[in-house]
Amino acid sequence: MPGENLSRDEARERAALLSVDGYEVSLDVRSAVDAGEGAGPRTFRSVTTIRFRCNEPGASSFADLIAPSVTAVSLNGRDLDPSEVFDGSRILLEDLAADNELVVDAQCAYSRTGEGLHRFVDPEDGEVYLYTQYEPADSRRVFANFEQPDLKAPFRFEVRAPEEWTVWSNGAGERHDGVWRFAETKPISTYITCVVAGPYHYVTDSYERVLEDGTRLEIPLGALCRKGLAKHFDADDVFLVTKQGLDFFHDNFDYPYPFGKYDQAFVPEYNLGAMENPGLVTFREEYIFRGKVTQASYEARANVILHEMAHMWFGDLVTMEWWDDLWLKESFADFMGSFSLVGATRFTDGWITFANRRKAWAYRADQLPSTHPVTADIRDLQDAKLNFDGITYAKGASVLKQLVAYVGREAFLEGARRYFKRHAYGNTRLGDLLAVLEETSGRDMGAWARSWLQTAGVNALTPQVVLDPEGRIQELAVVQEAAESHPELRPHRVAVGLYQRSEVGALERYARAEVDVDGARTVIAELAGQDAPDLVLVNDDDLTYCKIRFDETSLATLREHLGALTDPLARALCWSALWNLTRDALLPARDFIALVLRFAGRETDIGVLQMLHAWAQSALVHYVAPAWRETGGRALAEGALAELRQAEPGSEHQLAWARFFASLASAPADLELLRALLDGTEEITGLEVDQELRWAFLEPLATYGAADEKALGDELARDDTASGKRHQVRCLAARPSAAVKERAWTQVVESDALSNALVEATIAGFVRPSQRELLAPYAQRYFAVIERVWQERSIQIGMDVVRGLFPSLRDSRETLDAADAWLAAHEGAAPALRRLVLEARDDLARALRGQACDAAAGSAG
């Protein structure tokens, strides 16, 4: 039988054959606290009973389970020999009856990679914490099941755990005679079942409202984290956003929250941002802030809370049939996260963040060779794992934002209401959603879907302005272009804004037209006769999904007056467009850096400012000509330090500039300043150097050999926590030594001793842009080992290694040739592995084009 993968065809065949009536899952995790490790993996007992029907009695099928060993299997009271029916990932089921009962008693392994039942030992106090993470298909690492989203069923969980622990699952639970038993769930998919167990710190609240029919809805709320983080846990703010979200979705969805309680668990060593398990949402614990952060961090957390809450309806109540339609939950949740953020919380500028940050993710993904339509072709589970990407999330959300502009807010929301009521606890495809939207909007959704959901690529929109002799607009047109690889020209609902400088120097909009752009060239007749603009902003207000381009006059205006744009969303859109020009080798990277140095200090939106810092860093590392890197780095560091000293004391802008300065520090004077700030011999008024900022300052000291192993060990003693350990591991791997790099490489590539979080930290420290020559020997070694790593390690660790260790800093034609040679020689490698290498190769090719553009500008200058 096949290995751990599952194909779409196999899933469809099994769904046509079987329907599941219910699961009873019994886990015994008392072994989590046993002293010492045996010769094999640490395991726990898992006993699963599945009741299911088969519409072709006598047929054969299989159940899914990944476990070190199976103790017993029985089918309809008949004992089966585990050695004959279990191959390590599947249990063969032959001669099925019309009604069946399968019982599987297995020893399953605790995870150290964040896949399955993850076991974490807190270095601060030695406490053990467990949580599960399954999407797309890791519940089979915890209990036997039919691991596909369209075989939904009710679940009953019971868990035996250490006496002092608390256990949570999707349903409400109580402990009797040493066993935690949980209420039966509604019919849900296997990948959103969940168990969290351990001595977690737990805070409670409740949400109440009166529904339209007069009944009272009460939802018990809970929030939990490790005991070591309790002093930092601002549960009140988590509950505030939670209640605001529940108000918003009840006001707009007309379908009461269907899963009883609503717990939110912040867990360690988590691979994702969060996961929408109904009744028990899990989050990465980094959303509990140990030090001072900017409002952008609180906004990001609120957005994730609301994103996961939207999934209770889009994804949990109504679930895609197969991963082809992953967008039916992720695009909607991504859109609804921002939609509700702006509509219900204090973060009313959420659409600025969406335009600036989320869309940047989408634009990058949509220009990779692996780009795909929003509705993707997902052949198997490995494809599914990689399609949790910028297309499925951010592009899909952008398309939905335009859909709201296209059909109207009320038609869109009424379509959602009908969708929930019509398909509650069921599974859907694209056509099911389009049907309700056609009903509510009266529009032909088929043509819209073909253009926006079933084709790949991003269009570029460029204004063309012709003035009459009096200096007024004679004609303004929008030209639409597409890449040769994805030539689709789409219908866009856009706003075109005209801006002029005022008498006081402000750059303000004086005219706007909202129009439909379709085809290669669209004339905007509504703007004819307007005064000549200094800036034409296509896609003003960010209604559509496109790359914004500028005419010559507009670009010249931005070079001189970008900081004078008074509207923060328009300013964010211009910054995003300039970054896309840089990535497309149409604007020299040094020019982008010059714009950041000139105007970023005037940026009022903290999220945009932090994005500019990230883009400037990326421009310096990847897109400037190598000969100009040192000059550019010095200019950025000097500019960052000047802004740090000028920022309002104690402000979040001061904190952002401090972190940016630390990321750029390399000169002896800069490193000495960081050391002085650490030891307290120098202060910057208002800047509190808390523990998180201490690690940010230590990282460049370690990178340039100014902080040795003892210094990092001393800092860990000061911060002997899980977070401190991750920081120390990253800093240790960052040191500029061949022996250090060899040790880090070996720990990640040749051993599986490190947990997922420490693998990530080690890779981050290993890859240092200032250490290109030190890393050069690893380029060929990378291509020699990646297929073996992919075969031997879990898919999550495989992705981390293949993405993280690609020799992108060896930015030369030689590295491109090496990637091409590997791809040519490994045509039979796993498609998901080839995709990762293709993407990294494309990023490098794009960087080299950017460097050539920048070098040409340097020569011309």
Short mmCIF file of C-alpha atoms in Angstrom, two decimals, residues 279-433:
data_model
loop_
_atom_site.label_atom_id
_atom_site.label_comp_id
_atom_site.label_asym_id
_atom_site.label_seq_id
_atom_site.Cartn_x
_atom_site.Cartn_y
_atom_site.Cartn_z
CA GLY A 279 -14.57 25.10 20.78
CA LEU A 280 -10.79 25.00 21.32
CA VAL A 281 -8.83 27.35 19.05
CA THR A 282 -5.05 27.01 19.35
CA PHE A 283 -2.58 29.89 18.83
CA ARG A 284 1.19 30.25 18.85
CA GLU A 285 2.16 31.56 22.27
CA GLU A 286 4.21 34.36 20.72
CA TYR A 287 0.90 36.24 20.68
CA ILE A 288 1.45 36.67 24.42
CA PHE A 289 3.91 39.53 24.51
CA ARG A 290 6.80 39.24 26.98
CA GLY A 291 8.00 42.77 26.32
CA LYS A 292 6.84 46.02 24.84
CA VAL A 293 5.46 45.73 21.32
CA THR A 294 3.80 48.15 18.93
CA GLN A 295 0.08 48.41 18.26
CA ALA A 296 0.73 46.53 15.02
CA SER A 297 1.37 43.41 17.14
CA TYR A 298 -1.90 43.81 19.02
CA GLU A 299 -3.70 44.40 15.73
CA ALA A 300 -2.13 41.27 14.25
CA ARG A 301 -3.27 39.21 17.24
CA ALA A 302 -6.79 40.61 17.02
CA ASN A 303 -6.89 39.82 13.32
CA VAL A 304 -5.87 36.21 13.97
CA ILE A 305 -8.46 35.84 16.74
CA LEU A 306 -11.16 37.04 14.33
CA HIS A 307 -9.80 34.99 11.41
CA GLU A 308 -10.12 31.81 13.48
CA MET A 309 -13.54 32.83 14.75
CA ALA A 310 -14.78 33.28 11.16
CA HIS A 311 -13.71 29.68 10.56
CA MET A 312 -16.36 28.48 13.01
CA TRP A 313 -18.78 29.16 10.17
CA PHE A 314 -16.48 29.10 7.10
CA GLY A 315 -14.62 25.82 7.50
CA ASP A 316 -16.01 24.14 10.61
CA LEU A 317 -19.78 24.40 10.18
CA VAL A 318 -19.45 24.20 6.38
CA THR A 319 -16.28 22.45 5.16
CA MET A 320 -14.71 22.02 1.75
CA GLU A 321 -15.11 18.59 0.22
CA TRP A 322 -11.41 18.25 -0.61
CA TRP A 323 -8.39 20.53 -0.37
CA ASP A 324 -8.99 21.86 -3.93
CA ASP A 325 -11.49 24.23 -2.33
CA LEU A 326 -9.33 25.15 0.66
CA TRP A 327 -10.05 28.76 -0.31
CA LEU A 328 -13.70 28.27 0.73
CA LYS A 329 -12.47 28.54 4.30
CA GLU A 330 -9.10 30.30 4.22
CA SER A 331 -9.88 33.12 1.77
CA PHE A 332 -13.10 33.85 3.60
CA ALA A 333 -11.49 33.78 7.03
CA ASP A 334 -8.68 36.03 5.85
CA PHE A 335 -11.16 38.51 4.42
CA MET A 336 -13.49 38.28 7.40
CA GLY A 337 -10.57 38.82 9.77
CA SER A 338 -9.96 42.29 8.35
CA PHE A 339 -13.65 42.97 7.65
CA SER A 340 -14.61 42.37 11.29
CA LEU A 341 -11.41 43.97 12.62
CA VAL A 342 -12.40 47.27 11.02
CA GLY A 343 -16.11 46.86 11.74
CA ALA A 344 -15.98 45.76 15.37
CA THR A 345 -12.71 46.62 17.14
CA ARG A 346 -10.44 49.56 17.93
CA PHE A 347 -8.26 48.69 14.94
CA THR A 348 -10.19 50.74 12.42
CA ASP A 349 -7.20 51.05 10.05
CA GLY A 350 -7.11 47.31 9.44
CA TRP A 351 -7.56 47.70 5.69
CA ILE A 352 -4.26 49.61 5.58
CA THR A 353 -2.48 46.61 7.06
CA PHE A 354 -4.31 44.35 4.63
CA ALA A 355 -3.22 46.44 1.64
CA ASN A 356 0.35 46.79 2.82
CA ARG A 357 1.19 43.46 4.45
CA ARG A 358 -1.26 40.73 3.43
CA LYS A 359 -1.29 41.70 -0.24
CA ALA A 360 2.52 41.77 -0.36
CA TRP A 361 2.39 38.07 0.54
CA ALA A 362 -0.12 37.47 -2.25
CA TYR A 363 1.81 39.43 -4.89
CA ARG A 364 4.97 37.44 -4.20
CA ALA A 365 3.18 34.07 -4.29
CA ASP A 366 1.28 34.94 -7.46
CA GLN A 367 4.48 35.59 -9.39
CA LEU A 368 6.23 32.36 -8.45
CA PRO A 369 6.38 29.47 -10.93
CA SER A 370 4.19 27.55 -8.49
CA THR A 371 1.37 30.09 -8.61
CA HIS A 372 -2.05 28.54 -9.01
CA PRO A 373 -5.67 29.62 -9.24
CA VAL A 374 -7.43 30.39 -5.98
CA THR A 375 -9.31 27.16 -6.59
CA ALA A 376 -6.31 24.87 -6.90
CA ASP A 377 -5.59 21.44 -8.28
CA ILE A 378 -4.68 19.51 -5.12
CA ARG A 379 -3.65 16.02 -6.09
CA ASP A 380 -2.67 14.78 -2.64
CA LEU A 381 -1.87 15.73 0.94
CA GLN A 382 1.62 17.03 0.17
CA ASP A 383 0.09 19.43 -2.35
CA ALA A 384 -2.43 20.46 0.31
CA LYS A 385 0.29 21.20 2.87
CA LEU A 386 2.05 23.60 0.51
CA ASN A 387 -1.13 25.36 -0.58
CA PHE A 388 -1.59 27.13 2.74
CA ASP A 389 0.03 30.02 0.91
CA GLY A 390 -0.37 33.65 -0.12
CA ILE A 391 -2.74 32.70 -2.95
CA THR A 392 -5.18 30.72 -0.83
CA TYR A 393 -5.15 33.26 2.00
CA ALA A 394 -4.31 36.79 0.90
CA LYS A 395 -5.12 36.73 -2.83
CA GLY A 396 -8.36 34.91 -2.13
CA ALA A 397 -9.23 37.49 0.51
CA SER A 398 -8.37 40.31 -1.91
CA VAL A 399 -10.63 38.77 -4.53
CA LEU A 400 -13.45 38.56 -1.98
CA LYS A 401 -12.90 42.20 -1.06
CA GLN A 402 -13.44 43.07 -4.69
CA LEU A 403 -16.44 40.73 -4.83
CA VAL A 404 -18.08 42.79 -2.07
CA ALA A 405 -17.52 45.90 -4.19
CA TYR A 406 -18.89 44.00 -7.22
CA VAL A 407 -22.12 42.56 -5.75
CA GLY A 408 -22.60 44.82 -2.73
CA ARG A 409 -22.10 44.18 0.97
CA GLU A 410 -25.64 43.07 1.74
CA ALA A 411 -25.85 40.65 -1.20
CA PHE A 412 -22.53 39.15 -0.13
CA LEU A 413 -23.60 38.70 3.50
CA GLU A 414 -27.02 37.35 2.55
CA GLY A 415 -25.23 34.82 0.34
CA ALA A 416 -23.15 33.75 3.35
CA ARG A 417 -26.29 33.36 5.48
CA ARG A 418 -27.96 31.10 2.92
CA TYR A 419 -24.72 29.15 2.47
CA PHE A 420 -24.53 28.35 6.22
CA LYS A 421 -28.18 27.34 6.51
CA ARG A 422 -28.16 25.26 3.34
CA HIS A 423 -24.96 23.35 4.04
CA ALA A 424 -24.64 23.26 7.86
CA TYR A 425 -22.42 20.37 9.00
CA GLY A 426 -21.88 19.38 5.39
CA ASN A 427 -19.22 19.71 2.71
CA THR A 428 -19.20 21.98 -0.33
CA ARG A 429 -17.48 22.88 -3.58
CA LEU A 430 -17.07 26.16 -5.46
CA GLY A 431 -20.42 25.81 -7.22
CA ASP A 432 -22.34 25.71 -3.96
CA LEU A 433 -21.08 29.16 -2.97
#
